[in-house]
mmCIF file of C-alpha atoms in Angstrom:
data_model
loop_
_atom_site.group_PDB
_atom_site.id
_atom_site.type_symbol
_atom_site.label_atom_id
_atom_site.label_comp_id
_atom_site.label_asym_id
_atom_site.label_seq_id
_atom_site.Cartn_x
_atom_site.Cartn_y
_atom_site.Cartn_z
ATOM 1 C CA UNK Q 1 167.388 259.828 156.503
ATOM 2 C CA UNK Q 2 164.369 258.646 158.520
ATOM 3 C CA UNK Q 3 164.296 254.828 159.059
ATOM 4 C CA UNK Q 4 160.970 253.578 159.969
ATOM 5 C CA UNK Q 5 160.541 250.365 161.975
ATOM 6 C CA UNK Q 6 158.265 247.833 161.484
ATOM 7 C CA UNK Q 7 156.937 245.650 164.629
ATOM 8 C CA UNK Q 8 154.836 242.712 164.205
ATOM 9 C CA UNK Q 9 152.869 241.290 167.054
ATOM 10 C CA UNK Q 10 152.032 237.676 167.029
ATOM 11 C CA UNK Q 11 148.345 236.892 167.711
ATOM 12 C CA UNK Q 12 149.383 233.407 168.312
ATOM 13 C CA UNK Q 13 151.886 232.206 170.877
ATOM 14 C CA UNK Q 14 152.764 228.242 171.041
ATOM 15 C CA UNK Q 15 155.056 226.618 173.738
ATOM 16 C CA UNK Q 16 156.638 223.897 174.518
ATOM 17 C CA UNK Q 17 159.566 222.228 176.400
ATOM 18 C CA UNK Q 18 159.806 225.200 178.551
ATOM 19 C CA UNK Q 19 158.901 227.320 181.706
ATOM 20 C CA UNK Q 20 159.624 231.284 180.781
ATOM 21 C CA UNK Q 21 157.686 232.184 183.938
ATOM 22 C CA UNK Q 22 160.808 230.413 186.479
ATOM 23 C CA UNK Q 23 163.512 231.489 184.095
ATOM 24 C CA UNK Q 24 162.773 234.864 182.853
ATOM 25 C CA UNK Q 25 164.798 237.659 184.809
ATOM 26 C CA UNK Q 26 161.827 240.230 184.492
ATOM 27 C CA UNK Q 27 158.708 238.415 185.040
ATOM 28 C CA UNK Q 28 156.951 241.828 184.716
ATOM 29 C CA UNK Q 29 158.115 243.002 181.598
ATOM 30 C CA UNK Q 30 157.349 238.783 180.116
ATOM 31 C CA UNK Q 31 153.672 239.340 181.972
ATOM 32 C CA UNK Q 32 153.393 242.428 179.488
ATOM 33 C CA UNK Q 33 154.571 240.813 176.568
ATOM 34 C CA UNK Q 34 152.604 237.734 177.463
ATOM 35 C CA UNK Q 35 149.022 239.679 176.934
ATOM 36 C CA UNK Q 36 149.922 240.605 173.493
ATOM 37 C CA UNK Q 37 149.152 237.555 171.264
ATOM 38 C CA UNK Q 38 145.048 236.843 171.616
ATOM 39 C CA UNK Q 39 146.050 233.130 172.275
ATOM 40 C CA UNK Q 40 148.734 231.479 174.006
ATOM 41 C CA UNK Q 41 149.176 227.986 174.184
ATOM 42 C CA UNK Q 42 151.364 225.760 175.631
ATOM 43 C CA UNK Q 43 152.497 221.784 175.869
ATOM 44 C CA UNK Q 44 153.315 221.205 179.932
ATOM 45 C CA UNK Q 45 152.806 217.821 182.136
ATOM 46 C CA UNK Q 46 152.253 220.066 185.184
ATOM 47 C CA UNK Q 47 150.561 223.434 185.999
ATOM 48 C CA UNK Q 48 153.289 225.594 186.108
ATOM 49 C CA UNK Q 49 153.174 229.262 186.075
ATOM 50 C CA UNK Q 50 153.763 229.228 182.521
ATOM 51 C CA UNK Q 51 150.572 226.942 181.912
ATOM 52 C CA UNK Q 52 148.365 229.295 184.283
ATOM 53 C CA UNK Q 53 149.000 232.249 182.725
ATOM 54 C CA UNK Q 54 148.457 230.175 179.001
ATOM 55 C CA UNK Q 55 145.384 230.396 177.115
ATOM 56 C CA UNK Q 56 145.329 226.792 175.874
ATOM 57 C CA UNK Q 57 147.224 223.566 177.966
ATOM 58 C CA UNK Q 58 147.725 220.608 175.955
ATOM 59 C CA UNK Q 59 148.713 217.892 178.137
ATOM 60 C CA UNK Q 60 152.486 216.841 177.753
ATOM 61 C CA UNK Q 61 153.603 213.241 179.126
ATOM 62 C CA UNK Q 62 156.402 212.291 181.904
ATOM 63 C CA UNK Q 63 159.148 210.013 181.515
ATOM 64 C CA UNK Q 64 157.043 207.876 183.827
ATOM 65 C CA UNK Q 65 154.247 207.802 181.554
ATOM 66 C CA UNK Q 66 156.050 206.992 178.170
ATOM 67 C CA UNK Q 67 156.890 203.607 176.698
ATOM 68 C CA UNK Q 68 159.377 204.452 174.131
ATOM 69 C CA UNK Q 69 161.974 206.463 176.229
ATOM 70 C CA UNK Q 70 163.494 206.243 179.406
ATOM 71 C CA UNK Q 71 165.716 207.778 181.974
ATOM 72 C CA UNK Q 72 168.603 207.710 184.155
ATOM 73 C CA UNK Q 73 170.765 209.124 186.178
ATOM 74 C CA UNK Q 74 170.060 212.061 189.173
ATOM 75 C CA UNK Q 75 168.980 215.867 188.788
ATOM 76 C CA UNK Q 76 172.015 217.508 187.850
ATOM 77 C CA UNK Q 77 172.795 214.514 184.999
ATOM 78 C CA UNK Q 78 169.593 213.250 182.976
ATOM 79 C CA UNK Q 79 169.933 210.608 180.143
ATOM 80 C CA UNK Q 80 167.269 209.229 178.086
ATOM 81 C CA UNK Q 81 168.165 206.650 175.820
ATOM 82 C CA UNK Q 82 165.437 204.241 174.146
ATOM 83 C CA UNK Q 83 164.016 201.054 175.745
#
């Protein structure tokens, strides 16, 4: 019995909270898939790789640039507790 599969392509990509372009073990295959959906949109603070090769960049805010949260604590340990 023939099975038939059934692949949907997104035309609509939205990120956030996230930098697939540094983390990714094959960037080439992710630059392939990344040219599928017509738009691709992300939420960074910075122009990573991940916002160059995005559509749409909404801007995203620091922990230096927020009121309601802050941090402490050095790379390797990060905690953000409420002011």
């Amino acid at each position: 019995m023939a099975h038939k599969l059934l692949i949907l392509i997104s035309k609509l990509s939205i990120g956030a909270g996230g930098n697939p372009f540094t983390h990714h073990q094959d960037t080439n295959t992710l630059v392939k898939a990344w040219q599928k959906p017509d738009t691709i949109i992300v939420n960074e603070c910075h122009w990573t790789p991940t916002a160059r090769m995005s559509d749409i960049v909404l801007p995203a805010t620091t922990s230096y640039e927020r009121n309601d949260l802050t941090m402490s604590g050095d790379y390797s340990m990060m905690n953000i507790f409420s002011r």
